[in-house]
mmCIF file of C-alpha atoms in Angstrom:
data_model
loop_
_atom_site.group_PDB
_atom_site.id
_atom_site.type_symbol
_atom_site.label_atom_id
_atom_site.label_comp_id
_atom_site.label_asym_id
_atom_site.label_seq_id
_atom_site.Cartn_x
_atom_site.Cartn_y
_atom_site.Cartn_z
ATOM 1 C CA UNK A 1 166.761 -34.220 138.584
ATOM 2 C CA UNK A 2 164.879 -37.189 136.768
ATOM 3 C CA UNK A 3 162.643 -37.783 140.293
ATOM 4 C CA UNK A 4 161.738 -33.812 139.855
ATOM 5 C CA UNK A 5 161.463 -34.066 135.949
ATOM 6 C CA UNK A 6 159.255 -37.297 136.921
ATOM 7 C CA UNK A 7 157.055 -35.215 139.520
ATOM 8 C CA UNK A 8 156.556 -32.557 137.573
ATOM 9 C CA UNK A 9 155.218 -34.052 134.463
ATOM 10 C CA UNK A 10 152.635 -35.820 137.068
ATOM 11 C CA UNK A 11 151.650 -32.016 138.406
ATOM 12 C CA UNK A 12 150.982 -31.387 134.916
ATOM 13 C CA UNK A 13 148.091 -33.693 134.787
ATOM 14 C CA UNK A 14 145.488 -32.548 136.915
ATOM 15 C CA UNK A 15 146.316 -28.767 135.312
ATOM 16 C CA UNK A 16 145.759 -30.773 131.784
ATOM 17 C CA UNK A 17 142.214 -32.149 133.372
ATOM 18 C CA UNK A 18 141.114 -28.681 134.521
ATOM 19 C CA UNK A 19 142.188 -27.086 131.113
ATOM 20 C CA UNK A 20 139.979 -29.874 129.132
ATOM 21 C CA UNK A 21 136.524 -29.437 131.144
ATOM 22 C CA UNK A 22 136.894 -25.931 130.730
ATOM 23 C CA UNK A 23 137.241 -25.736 127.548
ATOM 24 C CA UNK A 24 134.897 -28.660 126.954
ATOM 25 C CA UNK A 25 132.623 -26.591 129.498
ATOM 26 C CA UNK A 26 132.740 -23.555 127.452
ATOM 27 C CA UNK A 27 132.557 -25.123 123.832
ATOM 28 C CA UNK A 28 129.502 -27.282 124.926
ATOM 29 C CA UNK A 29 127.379 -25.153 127.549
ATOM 30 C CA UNK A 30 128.089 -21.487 126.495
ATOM 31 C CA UNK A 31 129.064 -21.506 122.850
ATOM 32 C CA UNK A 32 126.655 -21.480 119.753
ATOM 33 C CA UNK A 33 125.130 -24.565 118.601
ATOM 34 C CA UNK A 34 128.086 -25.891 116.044
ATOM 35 C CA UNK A 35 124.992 -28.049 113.815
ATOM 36 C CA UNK A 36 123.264 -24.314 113.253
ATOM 37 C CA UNK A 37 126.015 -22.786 112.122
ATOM 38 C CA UNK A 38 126.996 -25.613 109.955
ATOM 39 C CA UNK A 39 123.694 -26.244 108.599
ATOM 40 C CA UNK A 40 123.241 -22.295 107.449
ATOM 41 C CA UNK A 41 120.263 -19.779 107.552
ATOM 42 C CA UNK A 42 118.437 -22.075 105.237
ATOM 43 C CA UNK A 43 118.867 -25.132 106.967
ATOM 44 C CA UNK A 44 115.384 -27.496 107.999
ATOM 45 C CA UNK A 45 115.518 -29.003 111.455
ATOM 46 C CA UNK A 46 116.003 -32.410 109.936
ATOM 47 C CA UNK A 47 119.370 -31.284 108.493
ATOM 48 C CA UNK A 48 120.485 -29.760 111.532
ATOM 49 C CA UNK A 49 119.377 -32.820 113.631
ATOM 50 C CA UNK A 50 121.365 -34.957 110.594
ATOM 51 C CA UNK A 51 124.679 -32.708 111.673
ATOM 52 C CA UNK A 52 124.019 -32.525 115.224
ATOM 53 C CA UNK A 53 123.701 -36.777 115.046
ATOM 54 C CA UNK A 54 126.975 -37.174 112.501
ATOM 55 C CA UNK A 55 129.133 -34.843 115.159
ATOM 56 C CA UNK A 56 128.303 -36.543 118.173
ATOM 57 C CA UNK A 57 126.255 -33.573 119.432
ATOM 58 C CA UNK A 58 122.970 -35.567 119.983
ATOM 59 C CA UNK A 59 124.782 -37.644 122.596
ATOM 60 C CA UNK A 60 124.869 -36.867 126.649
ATOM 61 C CA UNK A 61 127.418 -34.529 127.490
ATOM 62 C CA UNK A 62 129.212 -36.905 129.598
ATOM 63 C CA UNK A 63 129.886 -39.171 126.289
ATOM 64 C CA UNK A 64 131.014 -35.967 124.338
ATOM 65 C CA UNK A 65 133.302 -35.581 126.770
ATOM 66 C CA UNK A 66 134.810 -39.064 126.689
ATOM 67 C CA UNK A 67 135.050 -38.371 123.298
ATOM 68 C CA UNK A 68 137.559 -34.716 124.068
ATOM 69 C CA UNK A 69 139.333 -36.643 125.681
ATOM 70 C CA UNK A 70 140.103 -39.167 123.717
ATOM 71 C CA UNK A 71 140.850 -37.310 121.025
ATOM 72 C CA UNK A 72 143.059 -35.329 122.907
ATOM 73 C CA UNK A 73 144.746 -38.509 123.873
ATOM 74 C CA UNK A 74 145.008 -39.774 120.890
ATOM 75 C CA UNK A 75 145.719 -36.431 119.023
ATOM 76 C CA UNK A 76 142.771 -37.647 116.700
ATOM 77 C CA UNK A 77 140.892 -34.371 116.538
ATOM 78 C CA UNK A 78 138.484 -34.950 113.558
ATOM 79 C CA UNK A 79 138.065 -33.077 110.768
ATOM 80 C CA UNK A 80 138.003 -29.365 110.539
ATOM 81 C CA UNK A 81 133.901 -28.171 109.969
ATOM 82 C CA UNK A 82 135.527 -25.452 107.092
ATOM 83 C CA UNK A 83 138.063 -27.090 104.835
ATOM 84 C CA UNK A 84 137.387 -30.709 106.094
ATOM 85 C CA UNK A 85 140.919 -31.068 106.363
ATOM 86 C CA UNK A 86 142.234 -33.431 109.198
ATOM 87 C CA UNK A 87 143.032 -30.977 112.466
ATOM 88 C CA UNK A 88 145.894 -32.990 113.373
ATOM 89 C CA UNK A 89 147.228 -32.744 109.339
ATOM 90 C CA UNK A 90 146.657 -28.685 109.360
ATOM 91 C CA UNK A 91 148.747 -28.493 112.410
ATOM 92 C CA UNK A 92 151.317 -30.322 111.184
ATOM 93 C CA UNK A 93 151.038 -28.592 107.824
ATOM 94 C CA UNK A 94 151.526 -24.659 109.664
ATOM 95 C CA UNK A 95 153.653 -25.532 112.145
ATOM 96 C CA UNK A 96 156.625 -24.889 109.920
ATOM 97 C CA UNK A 97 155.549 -21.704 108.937
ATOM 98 C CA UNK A 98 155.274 -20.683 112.256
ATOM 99 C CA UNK A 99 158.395 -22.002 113.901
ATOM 100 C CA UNK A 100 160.135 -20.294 111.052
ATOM 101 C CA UNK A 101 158.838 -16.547 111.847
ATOM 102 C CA UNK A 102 159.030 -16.977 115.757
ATOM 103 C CA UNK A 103 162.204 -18.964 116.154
ATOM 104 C CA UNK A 104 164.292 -16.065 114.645
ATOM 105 C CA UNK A 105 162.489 -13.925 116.674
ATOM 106 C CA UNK A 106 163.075 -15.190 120.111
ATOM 107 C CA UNK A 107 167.009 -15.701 119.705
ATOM 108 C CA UNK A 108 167.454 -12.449 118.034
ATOM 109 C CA UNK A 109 165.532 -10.470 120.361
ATOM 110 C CA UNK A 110 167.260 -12.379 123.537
ATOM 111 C CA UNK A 111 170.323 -11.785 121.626
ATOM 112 C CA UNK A 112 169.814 -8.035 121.631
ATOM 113 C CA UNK A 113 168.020 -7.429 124.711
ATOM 114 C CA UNK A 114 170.601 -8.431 127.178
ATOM 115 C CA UNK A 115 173.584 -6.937 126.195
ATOM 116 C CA UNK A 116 172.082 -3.509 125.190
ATOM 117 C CA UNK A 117 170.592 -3.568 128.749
ATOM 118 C CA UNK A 118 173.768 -4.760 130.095
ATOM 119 C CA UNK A 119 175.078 -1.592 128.468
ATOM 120 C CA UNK A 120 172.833 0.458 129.124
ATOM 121 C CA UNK A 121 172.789 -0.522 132.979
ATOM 122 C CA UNK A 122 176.688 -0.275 132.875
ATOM 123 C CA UNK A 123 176.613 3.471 131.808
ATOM 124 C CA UNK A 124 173.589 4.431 134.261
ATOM 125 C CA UNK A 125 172.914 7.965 134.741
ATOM 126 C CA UNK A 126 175.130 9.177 131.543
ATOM 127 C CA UNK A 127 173.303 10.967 128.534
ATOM 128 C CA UNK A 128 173.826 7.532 126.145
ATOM 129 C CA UNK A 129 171.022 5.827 129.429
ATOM 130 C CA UNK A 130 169.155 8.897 129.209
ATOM 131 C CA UNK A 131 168.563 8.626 125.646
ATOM 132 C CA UNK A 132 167.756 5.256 125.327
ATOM 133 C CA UNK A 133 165.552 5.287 128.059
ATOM 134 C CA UNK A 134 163.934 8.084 126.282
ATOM 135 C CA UNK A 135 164.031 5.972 123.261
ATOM 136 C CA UNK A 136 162.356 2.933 124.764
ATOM 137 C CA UNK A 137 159.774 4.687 126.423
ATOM 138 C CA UNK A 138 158.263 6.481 122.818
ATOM 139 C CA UNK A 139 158.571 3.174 121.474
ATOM 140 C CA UNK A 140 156.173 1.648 124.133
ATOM 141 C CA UNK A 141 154.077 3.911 123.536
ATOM 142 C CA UNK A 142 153.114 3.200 119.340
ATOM 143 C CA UNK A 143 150.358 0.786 118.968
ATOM 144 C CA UNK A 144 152.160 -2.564 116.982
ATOM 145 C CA UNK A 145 149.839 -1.775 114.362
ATOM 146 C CA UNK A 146 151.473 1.561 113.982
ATOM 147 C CA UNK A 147 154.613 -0.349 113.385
ATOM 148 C CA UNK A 148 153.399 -2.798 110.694
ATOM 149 C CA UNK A 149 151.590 0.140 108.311
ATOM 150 C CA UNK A 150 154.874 1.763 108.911
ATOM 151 C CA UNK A 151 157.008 -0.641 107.952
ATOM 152 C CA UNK A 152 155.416 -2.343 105.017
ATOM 153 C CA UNK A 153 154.867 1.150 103.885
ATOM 154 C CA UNK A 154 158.387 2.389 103.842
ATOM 155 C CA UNK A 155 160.682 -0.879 103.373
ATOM 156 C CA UNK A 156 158.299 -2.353 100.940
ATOM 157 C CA UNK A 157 156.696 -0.396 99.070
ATOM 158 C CA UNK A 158 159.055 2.938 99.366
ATOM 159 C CA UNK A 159 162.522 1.115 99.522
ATOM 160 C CA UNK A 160 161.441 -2.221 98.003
ATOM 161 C CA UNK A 161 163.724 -4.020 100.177
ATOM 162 C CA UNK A 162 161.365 -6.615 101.335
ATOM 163 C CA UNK A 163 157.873 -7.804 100.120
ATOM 164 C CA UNK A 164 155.277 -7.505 102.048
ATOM 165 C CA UNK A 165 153.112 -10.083 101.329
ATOM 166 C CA UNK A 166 154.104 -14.029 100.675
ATOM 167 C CA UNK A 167 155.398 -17.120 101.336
ATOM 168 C CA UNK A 168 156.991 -20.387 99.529
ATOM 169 C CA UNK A 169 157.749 -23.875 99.938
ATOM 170 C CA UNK A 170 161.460 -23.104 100.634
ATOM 171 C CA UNK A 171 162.464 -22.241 103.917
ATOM 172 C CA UNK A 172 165.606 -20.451 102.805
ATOM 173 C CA UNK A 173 163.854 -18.360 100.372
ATOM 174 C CA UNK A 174 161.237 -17.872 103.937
ATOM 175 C CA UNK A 175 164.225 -16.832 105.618
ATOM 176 C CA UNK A 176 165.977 -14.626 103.410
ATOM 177 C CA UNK A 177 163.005 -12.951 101.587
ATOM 178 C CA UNK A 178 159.703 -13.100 103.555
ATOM 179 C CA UNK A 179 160.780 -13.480 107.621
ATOM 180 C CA UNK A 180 162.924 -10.137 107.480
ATOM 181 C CA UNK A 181 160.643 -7.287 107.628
ATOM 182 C CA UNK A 182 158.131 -8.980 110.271
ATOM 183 C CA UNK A 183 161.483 -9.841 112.165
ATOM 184 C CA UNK A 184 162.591 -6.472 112.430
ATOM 185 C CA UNK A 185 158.997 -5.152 113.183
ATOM 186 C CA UNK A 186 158.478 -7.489 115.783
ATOM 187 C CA UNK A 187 162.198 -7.018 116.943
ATOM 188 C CA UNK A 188 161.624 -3.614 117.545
ATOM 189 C CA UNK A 189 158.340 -3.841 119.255
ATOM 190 C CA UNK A 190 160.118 -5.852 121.822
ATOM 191 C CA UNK A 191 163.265 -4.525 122.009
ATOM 192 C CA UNK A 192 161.732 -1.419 124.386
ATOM 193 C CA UNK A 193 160.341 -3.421 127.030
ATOM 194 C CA UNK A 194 162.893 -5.651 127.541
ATOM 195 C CA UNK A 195 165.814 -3.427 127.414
ATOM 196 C CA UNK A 196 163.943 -1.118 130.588
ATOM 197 C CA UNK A 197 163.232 -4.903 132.284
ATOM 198 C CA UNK A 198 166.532 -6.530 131.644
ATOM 199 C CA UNK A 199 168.578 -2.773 132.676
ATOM 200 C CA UNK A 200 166.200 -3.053 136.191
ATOM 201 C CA UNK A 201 167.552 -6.718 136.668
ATOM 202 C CA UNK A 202 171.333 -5.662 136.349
ATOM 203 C CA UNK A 203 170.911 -2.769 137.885
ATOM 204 C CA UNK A 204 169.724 -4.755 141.203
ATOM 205 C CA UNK A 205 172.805 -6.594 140.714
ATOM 206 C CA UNK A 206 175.505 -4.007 139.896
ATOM 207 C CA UNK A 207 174.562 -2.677 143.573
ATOM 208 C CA UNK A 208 174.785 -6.048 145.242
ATOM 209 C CA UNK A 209 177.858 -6.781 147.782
ATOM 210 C CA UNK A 210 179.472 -8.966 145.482
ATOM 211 C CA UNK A 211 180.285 -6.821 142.461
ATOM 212 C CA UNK A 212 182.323 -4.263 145.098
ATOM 213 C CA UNK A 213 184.103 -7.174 146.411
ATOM 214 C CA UNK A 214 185.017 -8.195 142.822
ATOM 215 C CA UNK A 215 186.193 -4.942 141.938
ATOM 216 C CA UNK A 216 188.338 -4.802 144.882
ATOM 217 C CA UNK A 217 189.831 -8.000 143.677
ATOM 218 C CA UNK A 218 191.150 -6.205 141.046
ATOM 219 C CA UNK A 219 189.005 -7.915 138.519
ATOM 220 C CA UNK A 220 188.166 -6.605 135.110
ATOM 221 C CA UNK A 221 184.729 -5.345 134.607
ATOM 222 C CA UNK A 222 184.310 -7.407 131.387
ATOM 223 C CA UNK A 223 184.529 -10.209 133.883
ATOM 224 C CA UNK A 224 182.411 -8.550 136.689
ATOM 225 C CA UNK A 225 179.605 -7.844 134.007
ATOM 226 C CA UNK A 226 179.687 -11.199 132.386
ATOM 227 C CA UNK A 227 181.176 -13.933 135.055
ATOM 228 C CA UNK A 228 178.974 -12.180 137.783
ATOM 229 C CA UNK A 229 176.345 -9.751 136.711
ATOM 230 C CA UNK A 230 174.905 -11.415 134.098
ATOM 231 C CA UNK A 231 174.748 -14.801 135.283
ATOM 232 C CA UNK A 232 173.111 -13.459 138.332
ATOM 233 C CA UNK A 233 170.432 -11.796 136.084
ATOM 234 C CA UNK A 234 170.111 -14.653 134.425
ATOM 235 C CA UNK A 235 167.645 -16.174 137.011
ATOM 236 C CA UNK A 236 165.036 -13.560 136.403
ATOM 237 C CA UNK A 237 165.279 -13.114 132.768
ATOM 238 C CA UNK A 238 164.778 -16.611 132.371
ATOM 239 C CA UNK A 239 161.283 -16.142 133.867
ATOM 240 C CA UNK A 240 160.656 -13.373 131.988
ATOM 241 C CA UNK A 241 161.126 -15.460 128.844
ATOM 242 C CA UNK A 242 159.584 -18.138 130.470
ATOM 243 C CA UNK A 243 156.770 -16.102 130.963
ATOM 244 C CA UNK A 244 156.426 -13.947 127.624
ATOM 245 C CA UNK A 245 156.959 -17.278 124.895
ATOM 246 C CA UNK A 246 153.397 -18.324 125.062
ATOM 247 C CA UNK A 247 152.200 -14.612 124.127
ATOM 248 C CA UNK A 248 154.915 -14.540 121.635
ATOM 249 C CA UNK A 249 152.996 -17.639 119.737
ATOM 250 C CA UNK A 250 149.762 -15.566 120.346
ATOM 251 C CA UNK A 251 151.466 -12.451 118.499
ATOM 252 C CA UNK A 252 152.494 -14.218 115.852
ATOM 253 C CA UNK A 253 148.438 -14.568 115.195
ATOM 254 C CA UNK A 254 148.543 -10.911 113.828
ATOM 255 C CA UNK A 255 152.169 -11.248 112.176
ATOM 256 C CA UNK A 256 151.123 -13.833 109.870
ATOM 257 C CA UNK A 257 147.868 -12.073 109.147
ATOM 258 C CA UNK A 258 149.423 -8.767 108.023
ATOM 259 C CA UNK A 259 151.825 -10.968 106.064
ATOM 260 C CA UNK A 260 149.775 -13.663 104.825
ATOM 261 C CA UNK A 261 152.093 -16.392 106.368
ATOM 262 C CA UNK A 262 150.252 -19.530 106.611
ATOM 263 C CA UNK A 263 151.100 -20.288 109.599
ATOM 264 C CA UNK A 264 149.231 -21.531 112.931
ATOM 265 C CA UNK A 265 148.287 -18.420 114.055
ATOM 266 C CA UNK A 266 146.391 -17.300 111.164
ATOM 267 C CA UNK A 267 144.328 -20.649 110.377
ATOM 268 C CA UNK A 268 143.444 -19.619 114.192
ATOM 269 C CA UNK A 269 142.090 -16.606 113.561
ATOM 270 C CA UNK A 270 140.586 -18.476 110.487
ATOM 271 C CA UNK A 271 138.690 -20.846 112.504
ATOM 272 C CA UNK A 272 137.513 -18.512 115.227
ATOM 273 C CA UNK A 273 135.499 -16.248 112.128
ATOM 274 C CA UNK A 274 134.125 -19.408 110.496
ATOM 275 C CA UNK A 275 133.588 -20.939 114.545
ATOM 276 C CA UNK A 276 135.637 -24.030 113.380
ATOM 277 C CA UNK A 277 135.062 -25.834 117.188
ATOM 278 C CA UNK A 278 137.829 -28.728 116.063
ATOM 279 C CA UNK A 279 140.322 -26.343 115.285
ATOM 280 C CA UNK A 280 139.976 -23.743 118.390
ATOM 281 C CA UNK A 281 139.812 -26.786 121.097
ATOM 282 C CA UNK A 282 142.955 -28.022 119.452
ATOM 283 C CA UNK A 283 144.892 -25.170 119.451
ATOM 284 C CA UNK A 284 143.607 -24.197 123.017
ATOM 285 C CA UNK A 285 144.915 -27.512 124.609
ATOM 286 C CA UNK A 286 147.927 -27.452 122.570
ATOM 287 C CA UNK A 287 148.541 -23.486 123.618
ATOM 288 C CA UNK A 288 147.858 -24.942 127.800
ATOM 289 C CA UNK A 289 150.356 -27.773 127.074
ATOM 290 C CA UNK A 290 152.716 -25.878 125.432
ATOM 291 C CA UNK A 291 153.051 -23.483 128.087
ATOM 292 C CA UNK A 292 153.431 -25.857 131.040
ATOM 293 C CA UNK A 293 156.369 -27.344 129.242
ATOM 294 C CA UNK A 294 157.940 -24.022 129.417
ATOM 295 C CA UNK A 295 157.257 -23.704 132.578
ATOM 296 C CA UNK A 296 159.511 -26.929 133.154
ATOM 297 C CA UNK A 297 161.963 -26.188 130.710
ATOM 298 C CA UNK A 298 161.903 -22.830 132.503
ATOM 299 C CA UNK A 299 162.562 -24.389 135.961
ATOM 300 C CA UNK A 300 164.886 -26.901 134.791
ATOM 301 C CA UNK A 301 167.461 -23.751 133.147
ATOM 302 C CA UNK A 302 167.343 -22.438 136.394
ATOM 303 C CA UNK A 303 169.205 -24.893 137.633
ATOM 304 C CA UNK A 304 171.888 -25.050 135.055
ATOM 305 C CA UNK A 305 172.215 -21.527 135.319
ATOM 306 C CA UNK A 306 172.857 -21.427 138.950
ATOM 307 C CA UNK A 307 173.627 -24.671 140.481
ATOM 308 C CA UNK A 308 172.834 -22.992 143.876
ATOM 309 C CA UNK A 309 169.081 -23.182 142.886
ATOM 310 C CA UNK A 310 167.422 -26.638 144.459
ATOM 311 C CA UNK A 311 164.498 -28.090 142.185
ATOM 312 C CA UNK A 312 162.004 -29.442 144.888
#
C-alpha cells in the first residue's frame, strides 16, 4: 500500500507540470495584457510599462515562469491585483465558508442517494419504481436556476423559514440558519441523477449469480441487499463520487453567489470579472491538485471496500 501510495504521488508530478505550463501558457500567451487592465482606459504608456515592470511582466517568459512555479511551490502567490489582499490569506479566509456549504452536501446527498436507489432497485418494475423514475426524470429536466428562484421564493420569502441571503462568523449559526435552504436546493438537484445511476448499479448486481445463490442459502434479503449488493455497488459509486466532487466545488461557484456566501467559489467568479490573474492561476492549480488527490483517495477506498481489488 505505502509503495503504491509512494508511486502514485510521483505520477502526480508530471500531471502537476503539464497543468502549470498550461495554465502559465494560457495566462501569458493568449490572455489580455494584466498591466492594461490594471492601469485603466486612462492610463499613459509609462504607467503601464511602471505595472508591467513591478509584476514581473517585462521579464522573458522563461523567468515568469520560474517565478509560477515557485510560487506554486512555495504557495506564495502574491497579492491579489483587486483587493491587494494576499492570495494565499483569501484562500485561507473562504475556505471555511466553503467547506461548510459543500461538506453537508456531499454526506447528505450520499446518504440519500444509495438507499433510495437501493429501494428503488429492490421494488423494480412496481408502481412506487415507476413513479420515482417518473419523478427523477422531471426533475432532470428543470434548469438549477429554476430551483434556486423557486426556492428562495417560496421558503424565504413566502414561508420565511430560511433567509435567503447571509452569512456570520459562527459556524453554528452557518449551519442552522444560512446552509439549509441551499442544502436542500442543491440536495434535490442531485438527488435525480444519482438515484437513476446508483438503481442501474444495483440493478446489475441484483441479477448477478451470487444474489440467487444467497437466497437459496436461505439468507435474509436485508443481508443480501446490504452484506452483498451494496458492497458490490460500492466499487462503482465510489467512482462516481470520485468523479462528480471536483464539479461539486465548481457548483458551489453559483450557490454562494445566489446566497452571498463568501466563500471560494464566489471570490472566483469575483476575480474572473475584475481578470484578477493571481487569484484564477491559484484556484486553477489548486482545483488540478485537488482533484488528483481524489483520484487517490478514490483508488485507495477501493481497496478497503473490496479487498479483492489489487492497487498496481
Amino acid at each position: 500500500m505505502l509503495a503504491y501510495l509512494i508511486r502514485r504521488l510521483w505520477q502526480m508530478v508530471p500531471t502537476l507540470l503539464g497543468v502549470v505550463l498550461l495554465v502559465f501558457a494560457l495566462f501569458k500567451f493568449f490572455g489580455s495584457d494584466p498591466a492594461v487592465i490594471l492601469g485603466g482606459q486612462n492610463a499613459t504608456q509609462a504607467q503601464i510599462a511602471a505595472i508591467r515592470q513591478e509584476l514581473g511582466l517585462d521579464q522573458p517568459w522563461w523567468i515568469q515562469l520560474w517565478i509560477f512555479v515557485k510560487q506554486i511551490a512555495t504557495f506564495d502567490w502574491g497579492k491579489s491585483w483587486a483587493t491587494n489582499e494576499p492570495v494565499a490569506h483569501l484562500f485561507a479566509s473562504r475556505l471555511p465558508a466553503t467547506l461548510t456549504v459543500m461538506v453537508p452536501i456531499l454526506i447528505l446527498d450520499s446518504l440519500l442517494a444509495i438507499p433510495v436507489a437501493l429501494g428503488v432497485a429492490y421494488v423494480r418494475g412496481s408502481l412506487t419504481d415507476r413513479v420515482i423514475m417518473v419523478v427523477t426524470t422531471v426533475a432532470l429536466s428543470i434548469s438549477f436556476l429554476v430551483y434556486v428562484i423557486v426556492g428562495q421564493y417560496v421558503f424565504g420569502f413566502e414561508l420565511g423559514w430560511f433567509p435567503v441571503q447571509g452569512w456570520s462568523d459562527s459556524t453554528w449559526t452557518n449551519l442552522v440558519q444560512y446552509v439549509p435552504l441551499p442544502l436542500l436546493l442543491v440536495v434535490a438537484v442531485g438527488l435525480a441523477p444519482q438515484t437513476r445511476l446508483y438503481r442501474t448499479f444495483f440493478l446489475d448486481e441484483l441479477g448477478q449469480d451470487y444474489v440467487r445463490t444467497a437466497r437459496a442459502k436461505g439468507l435474509g434479503e436485508g443481508s443480501v441487499l446490504f452484506k452483498h449488493v451494496l458492497r458490490n455497488a460500492m466499487i462503482p459509486i465510489l467512482t462516481n463520487v470520485g468523479l462528480a466532487l471536483p464539479g461539486i466545488f465548481v457548483g458551489s461557484f453559483l450557490i454562494e453567489v445566489f446566497f452571498s456566501i463568501p466563500g471560494l467559489g464566489r471570490e472566483v467568479l469575483l476575480a474572473v470579472n475584475r481578470s484578477d490573474y493571481p487569484v484564477i492561476q491559484a484556484a486553477t492549480v489548486y482545483l488540478a491538485v485537488l482533484t488528483m488527490l481524489i483520484n487517490l483517495a478514490t483508488d485507495l477506498l477501493y481497496k478497503l471496500v473490496d479487498p479483492r481489488v489489487v492497487l498496481k
